[in-house]
Structure formats: structure tokens, C-alpha cells
XYZ file of C-alpha atoms in Angstrom:
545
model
C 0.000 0.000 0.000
C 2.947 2.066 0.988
C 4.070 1.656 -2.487
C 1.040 2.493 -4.371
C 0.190 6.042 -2.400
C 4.519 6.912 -2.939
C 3.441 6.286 -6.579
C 0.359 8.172 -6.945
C 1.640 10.841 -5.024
C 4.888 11.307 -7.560
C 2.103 11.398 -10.045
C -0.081 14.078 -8.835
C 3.146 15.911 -8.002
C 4.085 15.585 -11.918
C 0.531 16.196 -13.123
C 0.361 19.880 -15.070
C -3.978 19.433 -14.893
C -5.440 21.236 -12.135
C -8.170 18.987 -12.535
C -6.974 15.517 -12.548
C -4.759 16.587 -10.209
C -7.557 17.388 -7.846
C -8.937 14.266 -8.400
C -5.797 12.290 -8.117
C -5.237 13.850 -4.664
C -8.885 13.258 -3.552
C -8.582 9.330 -4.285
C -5.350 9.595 -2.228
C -7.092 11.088 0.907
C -9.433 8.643 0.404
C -7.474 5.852 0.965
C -5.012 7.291 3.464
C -8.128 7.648 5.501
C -9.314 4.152 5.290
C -11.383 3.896 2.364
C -10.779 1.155 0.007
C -8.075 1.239 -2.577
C -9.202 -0.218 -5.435
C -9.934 2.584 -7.607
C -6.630 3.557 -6.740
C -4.863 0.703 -7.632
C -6.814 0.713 -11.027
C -5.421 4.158 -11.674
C -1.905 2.671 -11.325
C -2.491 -1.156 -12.561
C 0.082 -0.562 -15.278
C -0.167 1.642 -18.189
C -2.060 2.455 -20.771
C -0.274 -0.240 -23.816
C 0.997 1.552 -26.681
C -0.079 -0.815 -29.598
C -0.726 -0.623 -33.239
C -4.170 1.619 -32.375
C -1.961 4.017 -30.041
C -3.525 4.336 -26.971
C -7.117 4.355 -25.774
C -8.889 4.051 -22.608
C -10.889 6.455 -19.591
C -10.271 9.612 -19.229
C -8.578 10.130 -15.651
C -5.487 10.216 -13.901
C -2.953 8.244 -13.325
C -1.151 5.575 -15.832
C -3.744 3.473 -16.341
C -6.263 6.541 -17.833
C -6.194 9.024 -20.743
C -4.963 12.559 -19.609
C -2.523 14.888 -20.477
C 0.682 13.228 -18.536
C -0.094 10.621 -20.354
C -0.383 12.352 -23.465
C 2.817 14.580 -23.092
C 4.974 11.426 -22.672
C 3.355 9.905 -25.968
C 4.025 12.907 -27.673
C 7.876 12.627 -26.621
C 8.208 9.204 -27.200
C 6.802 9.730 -30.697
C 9.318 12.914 -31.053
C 11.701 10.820 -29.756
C 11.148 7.594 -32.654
C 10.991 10.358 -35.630
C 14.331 12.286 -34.514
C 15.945 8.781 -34.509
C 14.506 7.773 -37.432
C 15.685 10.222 -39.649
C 13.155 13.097 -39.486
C 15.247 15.753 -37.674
C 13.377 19.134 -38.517
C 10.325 17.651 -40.117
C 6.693 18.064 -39.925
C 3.725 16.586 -38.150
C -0.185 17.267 -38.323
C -2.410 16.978 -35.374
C -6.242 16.281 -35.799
C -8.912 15.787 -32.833
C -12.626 14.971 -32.373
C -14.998 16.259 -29.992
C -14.685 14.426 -27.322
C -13.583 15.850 -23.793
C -10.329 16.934 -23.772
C -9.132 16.181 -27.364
C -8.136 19.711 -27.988
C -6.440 19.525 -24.923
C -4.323 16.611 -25.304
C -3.638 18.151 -29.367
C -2.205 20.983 -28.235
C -0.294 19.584 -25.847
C 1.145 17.442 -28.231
C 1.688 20.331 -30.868
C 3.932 21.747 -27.952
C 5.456 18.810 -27.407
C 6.860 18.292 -31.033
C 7.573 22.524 -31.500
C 9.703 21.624 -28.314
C 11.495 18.941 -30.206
C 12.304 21.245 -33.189
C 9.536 20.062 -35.175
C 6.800 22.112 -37.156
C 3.148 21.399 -35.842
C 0.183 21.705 -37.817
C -2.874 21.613 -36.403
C -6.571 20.828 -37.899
C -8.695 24.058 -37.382
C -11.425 22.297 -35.059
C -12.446 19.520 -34.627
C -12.918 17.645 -38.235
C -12.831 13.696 -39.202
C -9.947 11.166 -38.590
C -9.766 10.600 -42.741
C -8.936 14.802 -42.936
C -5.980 13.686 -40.551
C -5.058 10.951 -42.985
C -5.461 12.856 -45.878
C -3.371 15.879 -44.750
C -0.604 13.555 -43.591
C 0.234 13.005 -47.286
C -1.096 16.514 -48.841
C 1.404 18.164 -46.140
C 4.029 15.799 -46.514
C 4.728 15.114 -42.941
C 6.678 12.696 -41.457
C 3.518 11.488 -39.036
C -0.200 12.308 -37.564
C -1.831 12.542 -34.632
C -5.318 11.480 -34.279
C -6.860 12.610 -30.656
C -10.155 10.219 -30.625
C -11.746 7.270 -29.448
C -13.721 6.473 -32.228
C -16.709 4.783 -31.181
C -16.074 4.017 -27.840
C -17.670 4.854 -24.773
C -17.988 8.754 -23.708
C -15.588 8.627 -21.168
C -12.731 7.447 -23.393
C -10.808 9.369 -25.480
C -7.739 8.062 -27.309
C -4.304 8.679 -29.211
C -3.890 7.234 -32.701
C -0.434 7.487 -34.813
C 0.416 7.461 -38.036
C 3.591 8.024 -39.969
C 4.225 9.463 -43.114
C 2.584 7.369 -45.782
C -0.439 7.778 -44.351
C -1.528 4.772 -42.864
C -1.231 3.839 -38.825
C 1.619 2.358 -37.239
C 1.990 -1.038 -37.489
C 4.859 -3.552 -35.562
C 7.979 -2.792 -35.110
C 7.199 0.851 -35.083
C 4.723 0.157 -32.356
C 7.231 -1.350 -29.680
C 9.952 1.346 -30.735
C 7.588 4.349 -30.122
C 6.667 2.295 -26.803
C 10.284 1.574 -25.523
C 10.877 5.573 -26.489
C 7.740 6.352 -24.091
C 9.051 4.201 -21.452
C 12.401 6.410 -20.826
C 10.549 9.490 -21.090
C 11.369 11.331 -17.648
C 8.865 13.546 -15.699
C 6.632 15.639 -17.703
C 7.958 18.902 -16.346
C 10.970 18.441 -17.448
C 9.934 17.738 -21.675
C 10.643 20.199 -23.603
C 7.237 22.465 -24.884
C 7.423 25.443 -27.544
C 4.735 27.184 -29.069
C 1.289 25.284 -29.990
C 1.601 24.708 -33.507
C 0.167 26.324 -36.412
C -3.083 26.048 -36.839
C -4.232 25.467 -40.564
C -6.912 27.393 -42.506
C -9.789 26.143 -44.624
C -8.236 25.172 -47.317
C -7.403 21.564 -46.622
C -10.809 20.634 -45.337
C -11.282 21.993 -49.135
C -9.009 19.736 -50.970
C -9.964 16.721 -49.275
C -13.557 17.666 -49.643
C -13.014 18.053 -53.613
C -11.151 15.056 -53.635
C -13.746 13.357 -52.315
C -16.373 14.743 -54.522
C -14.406 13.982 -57.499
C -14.859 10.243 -56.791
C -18.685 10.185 -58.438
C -19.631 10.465 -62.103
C -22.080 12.473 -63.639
C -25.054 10.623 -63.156
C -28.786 10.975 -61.017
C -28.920 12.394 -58.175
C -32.517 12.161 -57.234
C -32.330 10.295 -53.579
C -33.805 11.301 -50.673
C -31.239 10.820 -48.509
C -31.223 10.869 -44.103
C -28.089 11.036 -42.147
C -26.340 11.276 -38.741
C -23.405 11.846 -37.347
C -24.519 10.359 -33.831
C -23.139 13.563 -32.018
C -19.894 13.759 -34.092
C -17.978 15.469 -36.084
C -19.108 14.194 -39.329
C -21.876 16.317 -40.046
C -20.761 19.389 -41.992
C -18.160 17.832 -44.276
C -20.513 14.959 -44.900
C -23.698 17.999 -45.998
C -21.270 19.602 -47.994
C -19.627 17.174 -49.934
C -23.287 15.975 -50.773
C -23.835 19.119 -52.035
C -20.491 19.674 -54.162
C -21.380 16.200 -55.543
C -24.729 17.563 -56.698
C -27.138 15.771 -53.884
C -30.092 17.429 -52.231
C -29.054 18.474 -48.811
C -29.477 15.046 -46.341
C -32.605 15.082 -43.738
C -30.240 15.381 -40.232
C -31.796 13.706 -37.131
C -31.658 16.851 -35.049
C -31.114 15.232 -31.897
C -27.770 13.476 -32.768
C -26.496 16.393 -35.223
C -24.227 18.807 -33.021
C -21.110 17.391 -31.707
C -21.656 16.644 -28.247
C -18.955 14.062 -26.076
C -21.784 13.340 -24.157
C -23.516 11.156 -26.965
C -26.776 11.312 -25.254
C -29.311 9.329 -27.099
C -27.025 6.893 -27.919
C -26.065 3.386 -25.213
C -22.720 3.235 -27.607
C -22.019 6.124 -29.924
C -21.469 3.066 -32.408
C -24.298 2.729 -35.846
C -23.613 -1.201 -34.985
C -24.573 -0.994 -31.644
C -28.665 -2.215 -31.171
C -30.636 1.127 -30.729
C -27.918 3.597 -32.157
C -29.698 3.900 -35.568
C -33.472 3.992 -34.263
C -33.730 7.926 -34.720
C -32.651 7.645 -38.023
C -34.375 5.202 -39.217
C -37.688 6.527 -37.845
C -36.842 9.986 -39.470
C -36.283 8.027 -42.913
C -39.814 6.231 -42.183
C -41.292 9.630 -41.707
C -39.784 11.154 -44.651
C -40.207 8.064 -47.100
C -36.813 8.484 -48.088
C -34.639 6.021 -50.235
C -31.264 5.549 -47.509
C -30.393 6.354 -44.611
C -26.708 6.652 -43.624
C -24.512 7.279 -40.786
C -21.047 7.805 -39.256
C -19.531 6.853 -36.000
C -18.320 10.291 -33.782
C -14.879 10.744 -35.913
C -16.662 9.808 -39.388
C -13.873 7.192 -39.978
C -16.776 4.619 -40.364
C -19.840 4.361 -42.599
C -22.952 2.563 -41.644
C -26.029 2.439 -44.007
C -30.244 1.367 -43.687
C -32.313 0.602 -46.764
C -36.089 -0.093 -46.872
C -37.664 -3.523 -47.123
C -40.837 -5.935 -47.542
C -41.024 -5.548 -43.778
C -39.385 -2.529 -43.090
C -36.015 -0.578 -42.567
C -32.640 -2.352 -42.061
C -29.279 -1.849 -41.456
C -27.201 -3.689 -44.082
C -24.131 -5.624 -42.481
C -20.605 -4.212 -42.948
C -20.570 -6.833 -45.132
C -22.748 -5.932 -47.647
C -21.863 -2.453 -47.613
C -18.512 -3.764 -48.365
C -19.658 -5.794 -51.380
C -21.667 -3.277 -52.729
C -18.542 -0.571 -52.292
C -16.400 -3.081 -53.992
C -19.237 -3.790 -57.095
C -18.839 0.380 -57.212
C -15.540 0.586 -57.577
C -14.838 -2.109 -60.020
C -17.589 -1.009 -62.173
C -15.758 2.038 -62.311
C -13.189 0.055 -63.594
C -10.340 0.581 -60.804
C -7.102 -1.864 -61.176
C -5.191 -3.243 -58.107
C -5.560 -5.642 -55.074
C -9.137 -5.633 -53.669
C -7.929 -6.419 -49.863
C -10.293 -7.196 -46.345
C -9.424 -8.579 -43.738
C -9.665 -12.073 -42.148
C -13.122 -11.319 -40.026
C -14.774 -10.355 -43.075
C -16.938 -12.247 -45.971
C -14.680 -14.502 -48.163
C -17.421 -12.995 -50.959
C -14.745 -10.132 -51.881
C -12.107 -12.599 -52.948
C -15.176 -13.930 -55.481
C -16.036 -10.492 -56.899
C -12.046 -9.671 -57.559
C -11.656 -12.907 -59.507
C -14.373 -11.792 -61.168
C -12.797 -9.085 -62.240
C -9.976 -10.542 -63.130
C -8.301 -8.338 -60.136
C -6.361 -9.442 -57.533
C -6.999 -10.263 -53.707
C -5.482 -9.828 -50.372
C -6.562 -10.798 -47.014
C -4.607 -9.052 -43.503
C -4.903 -9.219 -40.071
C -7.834 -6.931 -38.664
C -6.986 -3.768 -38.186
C -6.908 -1.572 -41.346
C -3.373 -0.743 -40.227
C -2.667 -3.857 -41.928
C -5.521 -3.358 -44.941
C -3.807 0.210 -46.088
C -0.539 -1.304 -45.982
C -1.218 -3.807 -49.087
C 0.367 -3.547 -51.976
C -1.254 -1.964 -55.075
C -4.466 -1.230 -53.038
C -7.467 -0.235 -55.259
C -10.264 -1.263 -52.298
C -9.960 -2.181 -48.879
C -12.906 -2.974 -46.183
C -13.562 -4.803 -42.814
C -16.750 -5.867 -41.644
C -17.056 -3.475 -39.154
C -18.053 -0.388 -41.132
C -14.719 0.699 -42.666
C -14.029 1.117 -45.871
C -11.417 2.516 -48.326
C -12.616 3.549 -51.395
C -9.677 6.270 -52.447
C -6.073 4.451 -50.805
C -4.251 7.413 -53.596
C -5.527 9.924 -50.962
C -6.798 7.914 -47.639
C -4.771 5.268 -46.749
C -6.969 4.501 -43.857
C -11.273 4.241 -43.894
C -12.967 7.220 -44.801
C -16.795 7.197 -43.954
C -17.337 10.298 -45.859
C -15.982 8.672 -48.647
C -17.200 6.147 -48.488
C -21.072 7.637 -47.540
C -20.500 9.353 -51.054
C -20.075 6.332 -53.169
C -22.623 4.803 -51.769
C -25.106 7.330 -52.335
C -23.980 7.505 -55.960
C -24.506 3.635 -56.056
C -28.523 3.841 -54.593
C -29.284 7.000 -56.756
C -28.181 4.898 -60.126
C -29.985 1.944 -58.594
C -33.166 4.451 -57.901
C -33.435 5.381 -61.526
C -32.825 1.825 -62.988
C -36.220 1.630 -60.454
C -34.316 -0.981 -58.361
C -32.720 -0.977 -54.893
C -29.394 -1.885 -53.048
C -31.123 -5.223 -51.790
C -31.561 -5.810 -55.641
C -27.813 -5.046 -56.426
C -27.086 -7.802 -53.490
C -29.556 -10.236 -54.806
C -27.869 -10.066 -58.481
C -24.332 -10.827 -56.331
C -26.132 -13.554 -54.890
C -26.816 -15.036 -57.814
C -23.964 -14.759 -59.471
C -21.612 -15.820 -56.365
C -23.674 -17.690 -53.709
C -25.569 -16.076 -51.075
C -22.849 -14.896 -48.175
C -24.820 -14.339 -44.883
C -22.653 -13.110 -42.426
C -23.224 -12.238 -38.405
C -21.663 -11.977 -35.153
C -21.914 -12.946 -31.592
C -20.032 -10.532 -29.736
C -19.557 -11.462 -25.690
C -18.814 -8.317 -23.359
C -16.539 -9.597 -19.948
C -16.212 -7.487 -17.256
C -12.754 -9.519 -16.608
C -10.999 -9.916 -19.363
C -9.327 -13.410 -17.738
C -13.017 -14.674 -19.419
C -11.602 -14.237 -22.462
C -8.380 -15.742 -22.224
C -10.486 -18.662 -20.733
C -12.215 -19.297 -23.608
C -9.807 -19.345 -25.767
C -7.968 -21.512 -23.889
C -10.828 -24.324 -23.696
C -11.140 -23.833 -27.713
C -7.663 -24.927 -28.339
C -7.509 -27.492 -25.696
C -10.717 -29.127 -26.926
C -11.095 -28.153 -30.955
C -14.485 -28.824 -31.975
C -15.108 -31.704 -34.545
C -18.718 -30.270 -35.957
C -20.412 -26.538 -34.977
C -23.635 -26.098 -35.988
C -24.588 -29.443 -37.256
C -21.476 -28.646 -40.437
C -18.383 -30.485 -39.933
C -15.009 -28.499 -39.299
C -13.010 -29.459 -41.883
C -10.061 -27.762 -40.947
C -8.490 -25.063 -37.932
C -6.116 -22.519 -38.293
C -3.985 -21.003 -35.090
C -4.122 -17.957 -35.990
C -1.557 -17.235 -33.409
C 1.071 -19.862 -35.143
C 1.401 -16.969 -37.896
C 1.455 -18.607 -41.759
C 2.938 -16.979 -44.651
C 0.550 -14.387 -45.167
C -0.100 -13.514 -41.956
C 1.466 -12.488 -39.021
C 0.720 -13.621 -35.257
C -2.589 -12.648 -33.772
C -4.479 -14.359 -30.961
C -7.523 -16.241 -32.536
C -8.772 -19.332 -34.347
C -10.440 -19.939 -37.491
C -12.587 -22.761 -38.558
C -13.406 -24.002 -41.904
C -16.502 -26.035 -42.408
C -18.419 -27.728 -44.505
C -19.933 -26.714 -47.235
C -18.125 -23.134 -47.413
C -19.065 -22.029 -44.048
C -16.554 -20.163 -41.954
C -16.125 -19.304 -37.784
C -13.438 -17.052 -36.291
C -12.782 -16.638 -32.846
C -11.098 -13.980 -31.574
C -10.765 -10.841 -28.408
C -11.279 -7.694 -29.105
C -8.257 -5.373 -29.764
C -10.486 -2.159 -28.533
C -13.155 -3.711 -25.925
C -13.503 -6.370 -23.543
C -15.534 -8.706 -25.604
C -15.075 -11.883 -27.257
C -15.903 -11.652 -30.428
C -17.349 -14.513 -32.404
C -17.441 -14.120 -36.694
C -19.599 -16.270 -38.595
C -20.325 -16.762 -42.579
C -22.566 -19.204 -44.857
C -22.572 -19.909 -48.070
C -25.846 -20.535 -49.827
C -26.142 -21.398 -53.441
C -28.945 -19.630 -55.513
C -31.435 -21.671 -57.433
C -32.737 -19.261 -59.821
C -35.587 -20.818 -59.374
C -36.136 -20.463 -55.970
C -34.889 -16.998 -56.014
C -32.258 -14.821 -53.149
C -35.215 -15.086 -50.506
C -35.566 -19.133 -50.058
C -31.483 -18.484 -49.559
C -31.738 -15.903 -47.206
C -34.296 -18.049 -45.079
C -31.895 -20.949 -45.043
C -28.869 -18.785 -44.275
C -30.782 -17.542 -40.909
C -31.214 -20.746 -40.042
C -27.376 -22.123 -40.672
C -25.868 -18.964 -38.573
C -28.680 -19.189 -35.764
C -26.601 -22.874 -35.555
C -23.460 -21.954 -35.450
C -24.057 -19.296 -32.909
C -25.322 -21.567 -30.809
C -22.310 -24.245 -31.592
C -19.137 -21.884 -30.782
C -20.913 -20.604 -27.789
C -21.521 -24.548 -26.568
C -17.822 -25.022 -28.031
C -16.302 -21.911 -26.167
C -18.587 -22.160 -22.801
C -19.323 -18.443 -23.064
């Protein structure tokens, strides 16, 4: 105990907040006067892990949370990595979201590399991760800084790096920023100069036009509704509608300021259950044609469509298919790339086209990094469309696109679900879904895992498993990662893995159904429901989760 209150008081001692300093010293008190110490001990359980998504977690002080000490000793470590690397008087280009405290921890980091000799550019509020990612390159700087959590919680916030060709670091840069962290002294004593320069309007501009250059002439008549679930999507999304020649988007009101708080939202995620209801009762109202969304940083792209019984969200899956039918109808050459979670259909499509295929590691750290990338997607909502300029996932992009995509569809008097059923027929039907398990001790997960690979599973879901691949044994094409992957019978596919950003266990499943023309997409999609219902049920059984 003695230990842990010498710790936390060094901390609060080194802390430049006045706030989490105030909190800091409170917990202290606390304990000193008998209360329990677990929260303390939580604060100083480690640190936050430097990995290949930067760093993420609560806001709060101490090691173990976001705040600025830990932020200023990021922002040296990184400073730290590029002066060793070669990058001695360089640039860099800090972005942030909304969130609480993200243009906080940017400008502390814009100090932090002006300290270290290099020049800081700055975003001019808060704007969309794939502005960051864009600038990177347009600026040519030598890396980015990307103050968000994404779609986590509201009291996370989070640190994401890239380097200079755009894309997010990836191992060994990862450890080597890490180790660089790990020597960096007390935050008093880094170096800070002035905060940066802050840039004008006219790279929000070129990535904007960039983006609208992606679309052809073509219609434009689609009544279109759209949030930005309390991020900061909404006015670059409206206006590069507008420069594209769309109607202005209906805007749930509720969800269309930036506000950390996300307050009509459980998770400020368009996957999570609930977080598209507005929306999609807005669209009803309005008898639109789409409805489309963004996570809080508009790095992500989710998308609803009407049906026989109703609005529905279409997987990240078949957004991804229908983004990929997009962009090699516009005739785009290179390697169409996703990663291992997501439908095998891609690989089927790119054949088709006589283009190649890649699949990574999640992450699309590991998607932008292919070679000769024309398209890249994961399942959950991300998707790069335009790797020449983003070399990460761009929802705004990718919102565009598929916009264009349901306005030609509109005045061919057909649908998306149309443009999936003719994919269907030509390449099987591939009904994906997940089972996604949320621990409150991560030991769960490791657990399960554990009893997976001690006990493989001969059959799941009545389909044989025909073969298992460690994922964590590495292969060729692939590097490391904890997680198994289980190929079945008849074309049907289970991967097991944690979560890199959330304590879940997350569970991917696909089926394969052939098409009888006869029969038509529907009799498919009834049997597919039925197959993945199954296999939920067999890796849960399987995994004793």
C-alpha cells in the first residue's frame, strides 16, 4: 500500500492538470483515511499499452487513464522515434474529435513536437480522422496525430499514430515508439514550444473536392437521411453531398451537433442495437430512399435501406460488397484487400474481375498497408474507397459512393437489396453475423480461448469443421494474432477472436448458400438464418461463453 500512495503521489506531483490533479489527490485522501483502494490501484495497474491503435482508454489520472501526462509522454516518445529515425526538422499534423479533452491533449502534443524542433500543424477544429489521414500526405509530414476514441464509450478518449505514408503504425514501429515512451522522464521536465500552427480552410477543401471527385455524372434524385450520432461528421458529410450535386441530407436533429456526451445513444457506435433507431424513424417519416450514418470521428460508414417488412441496417458486409461492385464497375485496377473477419465474398467479386486479392490481419493498419491497393474494407463499417488519398477508412468517402450507387440503382427503379440479390446469384448467397460477448474480466476471455484450443471442436452447428487454423502460429501471409479460425463444410466459416479495442469476445460467422434461380435470393436468405442461428449456438456450446 505504501508503495502504491509513494506512486500516486509522484504522479499528482508531476501532473500539469489542475483537474486531474484534484482528483488524483482526492482518491489519495481517500485511501489514506481508510477507504478502500481499489480505484486507486486501477489508476496505477500498469499503463495504458501503446499498440498498433496508439492508446485508448478512460479519461482520468494516473497511468492506467487518458490525460494529459499521459499524453505529453506519448508525444515525446513519438518525437523521440521520428528524430531517430531520420526526421530531424520535419513536420507533423495533429487532428482531434470532440470528445472531452481532445483539444487539450492536441495541443499539448503540438507543444510537445515545437519543443522537439519540429513544425506542428494543427486541424482548425475539430474535423474527421480521414482529414488527418489525408493531410498527412497533402502536407508531406513525417507522421499524424489522431486525438479520438472512435466509437467508444464517452468517457474514453484516445491517441492514434500514423507516420508518413499515411496509414497507422503497425509492428515494429509500435514497440519502438513504446520503448521511447518508457524512458521518457517527468513531464515537467519535456521540452514544450509554441502550440503549432493552426491550418486554414483550405485543406478541409481539398480533401472535400477530392472526395467529390470520386462520383460520375449521373442521377442524383435520392432522398437521402443522415447522422453523425453527435460527431464530427456532419458538416463535411452535408457539404460534400452538395459539391457532388445531392439534395441536402434530412439530419436527425437530436444526434447532429457534436456533443462528447452522446446522449441518445447506449454506444455512440451505428452497430450498436438502438444507435440507428432515430434515423431510421426519421427516414420512415420522410419516405426516403437511404439512410446513412457515421460513428463520432466519421472514420466509419454505416447504411439502412427499406424492405418488404421494413427498414434495415445492411451488415458491414454488404456495404462492403456493394462498395467493392462500385468501384470495379468504375473500372479501378489493383488488389481488392479485407481482412480475415470479413466475408470470403470479396475474394469472389475480384476474380471476377480478373483483379487481384489480399486478405490481412484486422486492423486496417494492416488493410492500407497492401500492396497496389485499389479497395480495402472490414466488416465493421470501414471502408477505403480512395487508398491514392486515404490510406486509412474514410466514412465520408465512403457515404458518397454509396449514395452515388442507390441513386443509379433508384433510376434503374431498383434498390441496393436488388444489387445484393444479383451478387447472390452470381456468387452464392454470403450471410454473415456476429456474436459478440462483453466480460467485465478480461481473464473470461483468455479462458475461452484456452478451452477452444484445448478441446477443438469436430462439428459446430450441425457442419463439420473441416479444418483449424492457429491464428496465433502466424502462416505466410499472416502475421501472429491471438484467434482461431474454422473451416466447415460446405463453405461455411467461424473465427474466434478478443477484441483489440473492448472487452468482448468476439465470435465471426459466414454461410454460403447457393442460388437456385428458381427459388430466387429469398428461399437463400431463409436458409442462411437458419445455418448462422446454428453456429451461434455451436461456438458458444464449443467456447462455454
Amino acid at each position: 500500500m505504501s508503495d502504491l500512495l509513494a506512486a500516486a503521489r509522484a504522479w499528482a506531483a508531476d501532473d500539469p492538470d489542475d483537474q486531474t490533479r484534484a482528483e488524483l489527490e482526492a482518491v489519495i485522501a481517500a485511501v489514506e483515511a481508510g477507504g478502500a483502494a481499489g480505484d486507486l490501484a486501477d489508476r496505477f495497474d500498469g499503463t495504458l499499452e501503446f499498440g498498433t491503435a496508439g492508446l485508448r482508454g478512460e479519461l482520468g489520472a494516473g497511468p492506467n487513464r487518458m490525460n494529459r501526462v499521459v499524453v505529453t509522454r506519448a508525444a515525446a516518445g513519438l518525437a523521440a522515434y521520428l528524430l531517430d529515425t531520420g526526421h530531424k526538422g520535419g513536420s507533423v499534423v495533429i487532428g482531434y474529435d470532440a470528445r472531452h479533452n481532445s483539444d487539450v491533449f492536441a495541443r499539448d502534443t503540438a507543444e510537445v513536437m515545437t519543443g522537439a524542433g519540429f513544425t506542428a500543424y494543427v486541424l482548425p477544429r475539430p474535423l474527421p480522422t480521414p482529414i488527418l489521414a489525408f493531410a498527412i500526405r497533402e502536407l508531406g509530414c513525417a507522421a499524424g496525430i489522431m486525438v479520438t476514441a472512435s466509437h467508444n464509450p464517452p468517457r474514453d478518449n484516445g491517441y492514434k499514430v500514423y507516420l508518413g505514408d499515411g496509414s497507422q503504425i503497425v509492428p515494429p514501429a509500435d514497440a519502438e515508439i513504446a520503448a521511447r515512451i518508457a524512458a521518457v522522464g517527468a513531464v515537467a521536465d519535456v521540452p514544450r514550444g509554441r502550440p503549432g500552427k493552426v491550418l486554414q480552410e483550405e485543406i478541409v477543401d481539398s480533401y472535400l473536392d477530392t472526395v467529390a471527385g470520386l462520383v460520375d455524372d449521373g442521377p442524383r434524385d435520392l432522398e437521402i437521411v443522415y447522422t453523425p450520432l453527435h460527431g464530427v461528421g456532419g458538416v463535411p458529410v452535408e457539404r460534400v453531398l452538395e459539391a457532388a450535386g445531392f439534395d441536402a441530407p434530412s439530419v436527425v436533429e437530436q444526434q447532429e451537433q457534436p456533443d462528447p456526451d452522446f446522449p441518445t445513444v447506449a454506444f455512440p457506435n451505428p452497430e450498436e442495437p438502438g444507435a440507428m433507431d432515430l434515423a431510421m424513424a426519421l427516414a420512415e417519416r420522410n419516405g426516403a430512399d437511404i439512410v446513412v450514418a457515421n460513428d463520432p470521428d466519421a472514420d466509419r460508414c454505416a447504411a439502412a435501406v427499406p424492405g418488404p417488412h421494413g427498414w434495415r441496417m445492411l451488415r458491414g458486409d454488404e456495404v462492403g460488397a456493394l462498395l467493392a461492385h462500385a468501384v470495379l464497375a468504375k473500372g479501378k485496377q489493383g488488389t481488392y484487400a479485407c481482412s480475415i473477419v470479413s466475408s470470403s465474398l470479396l475474394a469472389k467479386l475480384a476474380a471476377a474481375a480478373g483483379q487481384p486479392y489480399a486478405e490481412t490481419l484486422t486492423g486496417f493498419k494492416w488493410i492500407s498497408r497492401v500492396e497496389g491497393l485499389a479497395f480495402g474494407y472490414e466488416e465493421a463499417l470501414g471502408y477505403c474507397v480512395d487508398p491514392d488519398n486515404v490510406r486509412d477508412k474514410d466514412g465520408v468517402s465512403a457515404l458518397l459512393l454509396l449514395c452515388e450507387l442507390a441513386a443509379d440503382a433508384k433510376a434503374a427503379g431498383r434498390g441496393l437489396f436488388d444489387l445484393l440479390d444479383d451478387i447472390a446469384l452470381a456468387h452464392g448467397l454470403h450471410a454473415t453475423d456476429q456474436l459478440s460477448v462483453r466480460v467485465t474480466d478480461l481473464d473470461e476471455i483468455a479462458a475461452a480461448m484456452a478451452r477452444l484450443r484445448a478441446t477443438p471442436p469436430t462439428e459446430l452447428g450441425g457442419l463439420a469443421v473441416e479444418a483449424i487454423d492457429d491464428l496465433n502460429l502466424g502462416s505466410a501471409d499472416l502475421p501472429p494474432t491471438d484467434g482461431l479460425r474454422y473451416h466447415l463444410a460446405d463453405g461455411a466459416r467461424v473465427i474466434v477472436r478478443p477484441s483489440g479495442t473492448e472487452p468482448k469476445l468476439k465470435c465471426y460467422l459466414e454461410v454460403v448458400i447457393p442460388v437456385d434461380p428458381d427459388d430466387g435470393v429469398d428461399a437463400a436468405r431463409i436458409a442462411a438464418v437458419g445455418r448462422l442461428d446454428a453456429l451461434r449456438n455451436g461456438i458458444k456450446a464449443a467456447a462455454a461463453i
